[in-house]
mmCIF file of C-alpha atoms and ligand atoms in Angstrom:
data_model
loop_
_atom_site.group_PDB
_atom_site.id
_atom_site.type_symbol
_atom_site.label_atom_id
_atom_site.label_comp_id
_atom_site.label_asym_id
_atom_site.label_seq_id
_atom_site.Cartn_x
_atom_site.Cartn_y
_atom_site.Cartn_z
ATOM 1 C CA MET A 265 -14.791 -13.467 2.481
ATOM 2 C CA ARG A 266 -10.778 -10.283 2.026
ATOM 3 C CA ARG A 267 -11.069 -8.620 5.010
ATOM 4 C CA LYS A 268 -10.424 -5.004 4.725
ATOM 5 C CA LEU A 269 -7.747 -3.108 5.054
ATOM 6 C CA VAL A 270 -6.909 1.038 5.644
ATOM 7 C CA ALA A 271 -2.801 1.957 5.765
ATOM 8 C CA GLY A 272 -1.578 5.462 5.855
ATOM 9 C CA ASN A 273 0.979 6.719 3.858
ATOM 10 C CA TRP A 274 2.373 9.007 5.553
ATOM 11 C CA LYS A 275 5.537 10.243 2.715
ATOM 12 C CA MET A 276 7.741 12.365 3.734
ATOM 13 C CA HIS A 277 5.594 14.223 6.568
ATOM 14 C CA GLY A 278 5.935 14.782 10.946
ATOM 15 C CA THR A 279 7.444 15.499 13.124
ATOM 16 C CA LEU A 280 7.777 13.556 16.508
ATOM 17 C CA ALA A 281 5.616 16.339 18.218
ATOM 18 C CA GLN A 282 3.176 16.085 15.564
ATOM 19 C CA ASN A 283 3.568 11.760 15.232
ATOM 20 C CA ALA A 284 3.010 11.189 18.487
ATOM 21 C CA VAL A 285 -0.756 13.479 18.534
ATOM 22 C CA LEU A 286 -1.402 11.121 14.920
ATOM 23 C CA LEU A 287 -0.542 8.435 16.602
ATOM 24 C CA ASP A 288 -2.545 8.587 19.901
ATOM 25 C CA ALA A 289 -5.046 9.568 18.286
ATOM 26 C CA VAL A 290 -5.686 6.210 15.002
ATOM 27 C CA ARG A 291 -4.467 3.937 18.080
ATOM 28 C CA ASP A 292 -6.477 5.504 19.945
ATOM 29 C CA GLY A 293 -9.410 5.660 16.994
ATOM 30 C CA MET A 294 -9.129 1.912 16.326
ATOM 31 C CA SER A 295 -9.860 0.053 19.874
ATOM 32 C CA GLN A 296 -12.881 -0.392 19.559
ATOM 33 C CA ALA A 297 -12.772 -1.017 16.449
ATOM 34 C CA THR A 298 -13.320 -4.437 14.820
ATOM 35 C CA GLY A 299 -13.796 -5.908 11.046
ATOM 36 C CA VAL A 300 -10.409 -3.526 9.944
ATOM 37 C CA ASP A 301 -7.412 -3.743 9.383
ATOM 38 C CA CYS A 302 -4.813 -1.413 9.821
ATOM 39 C CA ALA A 303 -1.965 0.092 8.996
ATOM 40 C CA VAL A 304 0.973 3.665 9.244
ATOM 41 C CA CYS A 305 4.092 3.192 7.264
ATOM 42 C CA VAL A 306 5.871 6.285 8.405
ATOM 43 C CA PRO A 307 8.783 7.960 6.843
ATOM 44 C CA PHE A 308 11.926 6.140 8.013
ATOM 45 C CA PRO A 309 13.222 7.805 11.851
ATOM 46 C CA TYR A 310 9.974 7.614 13.007
ATOM 47 C CA LEU A 311 9.770 3.536 13.434
ATOM 48 C CA ALA A 312 11.113 4.035 16.580
ATOM 49 C CA GLN A 313 8.071 6.049 17.300
ATOM 50 C CA ALA A 314 5.410 4.067 15.353
ATOM 51 C CA GLN A 315 6.554 0.963 16.903
ATOM 52 C CA GLN A 316 7.083 2.720 20.621
ATOM 53 C CA LYS A 317 2.957 4.303 20.301
ATOM 54 C CA LEU A 318 1.761 0.770 17.952
ATOM 55 C CA SER A 319 2.660 -2.101 20.285
ATOM 56 C CA GLY A 320 -0.064 -3.989 21.811
ATOM 57 C CA SER A 321 -2.865 -2.061 20.192
ATOM 58 C CA SER A 322 -4.707 -3.414 16.920
ATOM 59 C CA VAL A 323 -3.134 -1.092 15.057
ATOM 60 C CA LYS A 324 0.668 -1.988 12.168
ATOM 61 C CA TRP A 325 2.869 -0.310 10.610
ATOM 62 C CA GLY A 326 5.550 -0.696 7.777
ATOM 63 C CA ALA A 327 7.839 1.679 6.039
ATOM 64 C CA GLN A 328 7.588 2.828 2.623
ATOM 65 C CA ASN A 329 10.939 1.763 1.361
ATOM 66 C CA VAL A 330 13.359 -1.353 1.006
ATOM 67 C CA HIS A 331 16.256 -1.872 -0.279
ATOM 68 C CA GLN A 332 16.330 -5.288 -2.374
ATOM 69 C CA LEU A 333 19.398 -7.467 -1.014
ATOM 70 C CA GLY A 334 20.350 -7.975 2.964
ATOM 71 C CA LYS A 335 23.306 -6.444 3.747
ATOM 72 C CA GLY A 336 26.512 -3.969 2.247
ATOM 73 C CA ALA A 337 27.906 -1.283 1.233
ATOM 74 C CA TYR A 338 24.841 0.582 0.001
ATOM 75 C CA THR A 339 24.613 4.149 1.366
ATOM 76 C CA GLY A 340 22.599 5.525 2.981
ATOM 77 C CA GLU A 341 19.482 2.803 2.178
ATOM 78 C CA VAL A 342 17.696 0.147 4.663
ATOM 79 C CA SER A 343 17.061 -3.571 4.236
ATOM 80 C CA ALA A 344 14.806 -5.464 5.271
ATOM 81 C CA ALA A 345 16.298 -7.754 8.166
ATOM 82 C CA MET A 346 15.451 -3.748 9.271
ATOM 83 C CA LEU A 347 12.798 -2.882 9.124
ATOM 84 C CA ARG A 348 11.545 -6.627 11.209
ATOM 85 C CA ASP A 349 13.998 -5.254 13.872
ATOM 86 C CA PHE A 350 11.478 -2.692 14.678
ATOM 87 C CA GLU A 351 9.046 -4.911 13.817
ATOM 88 C CA CYS A 352 7.466 -3.704 10.916
ATOM 89 C CA SER A 353 3.955 -5.553 8.821
ATOM 90 C CA TYR A 354 4.441 -3.547 5.847
ATOM 91 C CA VAL A 355 6.276 -2.105 3.824
ATOM 92 C CA ILE A 356 5.074 -0.746 0.908
ATOM 93 C CA VAL A 357 7.352 -1.435 -2.552
ATOM 94 C CA GLY A 358 6.785 0.641 -6.031
ATOM 95 C CA HIS A 359 5.112 4.019 -5.340
ATOM 96 C CA SER A 360 3.977 5.926 -8.727
ATOM 97 C CA GLU A 361 6.673 8.501 -6.738
ATOM 98 C CA ARG A 362 8.957 6.271 -6.486
ATOM 99 C CA ARG A 363 9.503 4.872 -9.923
ATOM 100 C CA ALA A 364 8.708 8.930 -10.917
ATOM 101 C CA CYS A 365 11.092 10.553 -8.754
ATOM 102 C CA TYR A 366 14.014 7.557 -8.570
ATOM 103 C CA GLY A 367 13.253 5.876 -12.071
ATOM 104 C CA GLU A 368 12.635 2.084 -9.988
ATOM 105 C CA SER A 369 11.651 -0.208 -12.898
ATOM 106 C CA SER A 370 8.939 -3.077 -12.196
ATOM 107 C CA HIS A 371 12.400 -5.273 -12.309
ATOM 108 C CA LEU A 372 13.968 -3.403 -8.433
ATOM 109 C CA VAL A 373 9.988 -3.381 -7.082
ATOM 110 C CA ALA A 374 9.380 -7.124 -7.594
ATOM 111 C CA GLU A 375 13.699 -7.708 -6.096
ATOM 112 C CA LYS A 376 12.567 -5.580 -3.009
ATOM 113 C CA PHE A 377 9.257 -7.346 -2.064
ATOM 114 C CA LEU A 378 10.750 -10.253 -2.337
ATOM 115 C CA ALA A 379 14.032 -9.122 -0.407
ATOM 116 C CA ALA A 380 10.544 -8.077 1.861
ATOM 117 C CA GLN A 381 8.288 -10.773 1.712
ATOM 118 C CA GLN A 382 11.255 -13.572 2.798
ATOM 119 C CA ALA A 383 11.939 -11.072 5.616
ATOM 120 C CA GLY A 384 8.867 -11.956 7.024
ATOM 121 C CA LEU A 385 7.538 -8.357 5.845
ATOM 122 C CA THR A 386 3.733 -7.095 3.830
ATOM 123 C CA PRO A 387 4.340 -6.451 0.469
ATOM 124 C CA VAL A 388 2.153 -3.548 -0.980
ATOM 125 C CA LEU A 389 2.872 -3.474 -4.441
ATOM 126 C CA CYS A 390 2.048 -1.339 -5.673
ATOM 127 C CA MET A 391 1.069 -0.393 -9.430
ATOM 128 C CA GLY A 392 -1.136 2.463 -12.161
ATOM 129 C CA GLU A 393 -1.524 4.667 -14.749
ATOM 130 C CA THR A 394 -0.534 7.324 -15.412
ATOM 131 C CA LEU A 395 -3.542 10.352 -17.367
ATOM 132 C CA GLN A 396 -1.201 10.106 -20.475
ATOM 133 C CA GLN A 397 -0.865 6.234 -20.507
ATOM 134 C CA ARG A 398 -5.061 6.403 -19.329
ATOM 135 C CA GLU A 399 -5.862 8.380 -22.101
ATOM 136 C CA SER A 400 -4.047 6.207 -24.302
ATOM 137 C CA GLY A 401 -5.731 3.051 -23.043
ATOM 138 C CA ILE A 402 -3.041 0.945 -22.266
ATOM 139 C CA THR A 403 -4.099 1.630 -18.790
ATOM 140 C CA GLU A 404 -4.528 -2.692 -18.025
ATOM 141 C CA THR A 405 -1.017 -2.920 -20.750
ATOM 142 C CA VAL A 406 0.720 -0.924 -17.844
ATOM 143 C CA VAL A 407 -0.773 -3.041 -15.280
ATOM 144 C CA ALA A 408 -0.409 -6.083 -15.943
ATOM 145 C CA GLY A 409 3.195 -5.571 -16.900
ATOM 146 C CA GLN A 410 4.074 -4.157 -13.898
ATOM 147 C CA LEU A 411 2.267 -7.177 -12.235
ATOM 148 C CA ASP A 412 3.213 -9.477 -14.885
ATOM 149 C CA ALA A 413 7.692 -8.896 -13.859
ATOM 150 C CA LEU A 414 6.487 -9.479 -9.887
ATOM 151 C CA ILE A 415 4.727 -13.067 -11.853
ATOM 152 C CA GLN A 416 8.302 -13.272 -13.417
ATOM 153 C CA LEU A 417 10.295 -12.977 -10.953
ATOM 154 C CA GLY A 418 8.611 -15.066 -7.965
ATOM 155 C CA GLY A 419 5.772 -16.845 -9.171
ATOM 156 C CA VAL A 420 2.115 -16.033 -8.799
ATOM 157 C CA GLN A 421 3.474 -17.773 -5.048
ATOM 158 C CA ALA A 422 4.032 -14.693 -4.280
ATOM 159 C CA LEU A 423 1.076 -12.879 -4.165
ATOM 160 C CA ARG A 424 0.491 -15.200 -1.547
ATOM 161 C CA ASN A 425 1.294 -13.822 1.469
ATOM 162 C CA ALA A 426 1.129 -9.387 -0.308
ATOM 163 C CA VAL A 427 -0.904 -7.362 -1.291
ATOM 164 C CA VAL A 428 -1.497 -5.105 -3.782
ATOM 165 C CA ALA A 429 -2.768 -1.219 -4.675
ATOM 166 C CA TYR A 430 -3.543 0.104 -8.021
ATOM 167 C CA GLU A 431 -3.347 3.756 -7.429
ATOM 168 C CA PRO A 432 -3.862 5.696 -10.220
ATOM 169 C CA VAL A 433 -1.025 8.077 -11.868
ATOM 170 C CA TRP A 434 -3.423 11.329 -11.823
ATOM 171 C CA ALA A 435 -5.633 10.242 -9.045
ATOM 172 C CA ILE A 436 -2.882 10.248 -6.139
ATOM 173 C CA GLY A 437 -2.449 14.054 -4.593
ATOM 174 C CA THR A 438 -4.527 15.255 -6.952
ATOM 175 C CA GLY A 439 -7.980 14.973 -5.571
ATOM 176 C CA LYS A 440 -8.843 13.958 -8.614
ATOM 177 C CA THR A 441 -10.351 9.634 -7.569
ATOM 178 C CA ALA A 442 -11.036 7.350 -10.089
ATOM 179 C CA THR A 443 -15.106 6.187 -10.526
ATOM 180 C CA SER A 444 -16.183 3.795 -7.792
ATOM 181 C CA GLU A 445 -16.524 1.673 -11.376
ATOM 182 C CA GLN A 446 -13.237 3.019 -12.915
ATOM 183 C CA ALA A 447 -11.619 1.648 -9.584
ATOM 184 C CA GLN A 448 -13.163 -1.903 -9.610
ATOM 185 C CA ALA A 449 -12.609 -2.372 -13.627
ATOM 186 C CA VAL A 450 -8.582 -2.683 -12.941
ATOM 187 C CA HIS A 451 -8.887 -4.240 -9.709
ATOM 188 C CA ALA A 452 -10.922 -6.483 -12.149
ATOM 189 C CA PHE A 453 -8.817 -7.686 -14.108
ATOM 190 C CA ILE A 454 -5.887 -7.296 -11.752
ATOM 191 C CA ARG A 455 -7.963 -10.670 -9.445
ATOM 192 C CA GLN A 456 -8.334 -12.002 -13.540
ATOM 193 C CA ARG A 457 -5.245 -12.177 -14.168
ATOM 194 C CA ILE A 458 -4.181 -13.814 -11.142
ATOM 195 C CA ALA A 459 -6.625 -15.957 -11.094
ATOM 196 C CA ALA A 460 -5.760 -17.637 -14.492
ATOM 197 C CA GLU A 461 -1.876 -18.765 -13.103
ATOM 198 C CA ASP A 462 -3.934 -18.814 -9.545
ATOM 199 C CA SER A 463 -7.857 -18.629 -8.922
ATOM 200 C CA GLN A 464 -7.702 -19.491 -4.768
ATOM 201 C CA ILE A 465 -3.697 -16.508 -4.368
ATOM 202 C CA ALA A 466 -6.384 -14.751 -6.879
ATOM 203 C CA ALA A 467 -9.336 -15.456 -4.665
ATOM 204 C CA ALA A 468 -7.832 -13.744 -1.360
ATOM 205 C CA LEU A 469 -5.689 -11.383 -2.958
ATOM 206 C CA CYS A 470 -5.779 -8.035 -1.030
ATOM 207 C CA ILE A 471 -6.329 -5.525 -3.364
ATOM 208 C CA LEU A 472 -6.442 -1.592 -2.711
ATOM 209 C CA TYR A 473 -7.131 1.618 -3.766
ATOM 210 C CA GLY A 474 -5.136 4.412 -3.209
ATOM 211 C CA GLY A 475 -5.640 8.738 -5.113
ATOM 212 C CA SER A 476 -7.727 10.806 -3.022
ATOM 213 C CA VAL A 477 -9.840 8.646 -1.356
ATOM 214 C CA LYS A 478 -11.428 11.015 1.624
ATOM 215 C CA ALA A 479 -13.928 10.054 4.498
ATOM 216 C CA ASN A 480 -16.325 10.955 2.362
ATOM 217 C CA ASN A 481 -15.688 8.499 -1.007
ATOM 218 C CA ALA A 482 -14.009 5.641 1.094
ATOM 219 C CA ALA A 483 -17.977 3.741 1.797
ATOM 220 C CA GLU A 484 -18.069 3.856 -2.492
ATOM 221 C CA LEU A 485 -15.016 2.483 -3.066
ATOM 222 C CA PHE A 486 -15.121 -0.391 -0.516
ATOM 223 C CA ALA A 487 -19.262 -1.952 -1.499
ATOM 224 C CA MET A 488 -17.069 -2.974 -5.180
ATOM 225 C CA PRO A 489 -16.703 -6.020 -5.020
ATOM 226 C CA ASP A 490 -12.985 -6.260 -5.857
ATOM 227 C CA ILE A 491 -11.953 -3.875 -4.169
ATOM 228 C CA ASP A 492 -10.108 -4.303 -0.775
ATOM 229 C CA GLY A 493 -9.658 -1.075 1.459
ATOM 230 C CA GLY A 494 -7.277 1.860 0.391
ATOM 231 C CA LEU A 495 -4.279 2.740 0.263
ATOM 232 C CA ILE A 496 -4.460 6.898 2.052
ATOM 233 C CA GLY A 497 -1.420 9.884 1.544
ATOM 234 C CA GLY A 498 -2.501 12.900 2.535
ATOM 235 C CA ALA A 499 -5.885 12.380 4.740
ATOM 236 C CA SER A 500 -3.845 9.929 6.979
ATOM 237 C CA LEU A 501 -2.407 12.514 8.235
ATOM 238 C CA VAL A 502 -6.137 13.942 9.485
ATOM 239 C CA ALA A 503 -6.836 11.605 12.111
ATOM 240 C CA ASP A 504 -11.062 11.888 12.061
ATOM 241 C CA GLU A 505 -10.231 12.040 7.709
ATOM 242 C CA PHE A 506 -8.686 8.430 7.992
ATOM 243 C CA LEU A 507 -10.744 6.745 11.730
ATOM 244 C CA ALA A 508 -13.392 8.096 8.976
ATOM 245 C CA ILE A 509 -11.735 6.092 6.055
ATOM 246 C CA CYS A 510 -10.942 2.772 8.975
ATOM 247 C CA ARG A 511 -14.541 3.571 9.935
ATOM 248 C CA ALA A 512 -16.009 2.912 6.176
ATOM 249 C CA GLY A 513 -14.188 -0.480 6.274
ATOM 250 C CA GLN A 514 -14.793 -1.979 9.334
ATOM 251 C CA VAL A 515 -18.228 -5.064 7.992
HETATM 252 C C1 PEP B 740 -0.115 8.103 -1.663
HETATM 253 O O1 PEP B 740 -0.035 8.000 -2.407
HETATM 254 O O2 PEP B 740 -0.455 6.418 -1.413
HETATM 255 C C2 PEP B 740 -2.307 8.234 -1.655
HETATM 256 C C3 PEP B 740 -2.844 6.839 -2.482
HETATM 257 O O3 PEP B 740 -1.820 9.977 -1.657
HETATM 258 P P1 PEP B 740 -3.015 10.441 -1.591
HETATM 259 O O4 PEP B 740 -4.102 9.854 -1.195
HETATM 260 O O5 PEP B 740 -2.786 11.598 -0.972
HETATM 261 O O6 PEP B 740 -3.146 10.433 -3.043
#
């Protein structure tokens, strides 16, 4: 049975003072929790703080972006090896905000994914359709294209030590969650598409749902057979809410 993962995406939020309170609360709240994995993906400047606060606890930490190359003259960028220096476990790649605001293509996202994996990080590959794409009936085509870019570049083996997050763009930060049936249908589609290449990798893959997950809808989403936890934006900034979502993932 796949173990559930609940990962927070803080986006560009936080201060040293606010983070200290939040990280302490998440670490302490998870200290007795079993049967669920928990992580927070924080802005780059706060990786050292996350490392200092969470080392030795059950809560892992990670980043929200990474450069596709190992080093060089790329002002402002951060490499996967740098993230490993701060003992990150995870890095989010291909979040819809990065695809939309910074023009990240599925090919570039695949390069970032592989760079992260080669450095020993677990990449969290985000994919999902816009409202217009859903209403046009092309959700599966869009998600398949985002997934296939990785499989073409890295082979299906790349999904062996990885996490995928289905995040319908229309549900991110909007308060509009996909129904558990809508989410399950896309998760099952993703798993089947991977199973066509390698059924063992597909069966073991952790597929998160993201998009306005809250304490009051997490349990229903997490009860679906192909939903293996959540990628949590806004609610990951509120300790009690985030911990309640983590608890919803406990088996
Ligand atoms: C996200 O940013 O990945 C996300 C799912 O955000 P929210 O939970 O706020 O919709």
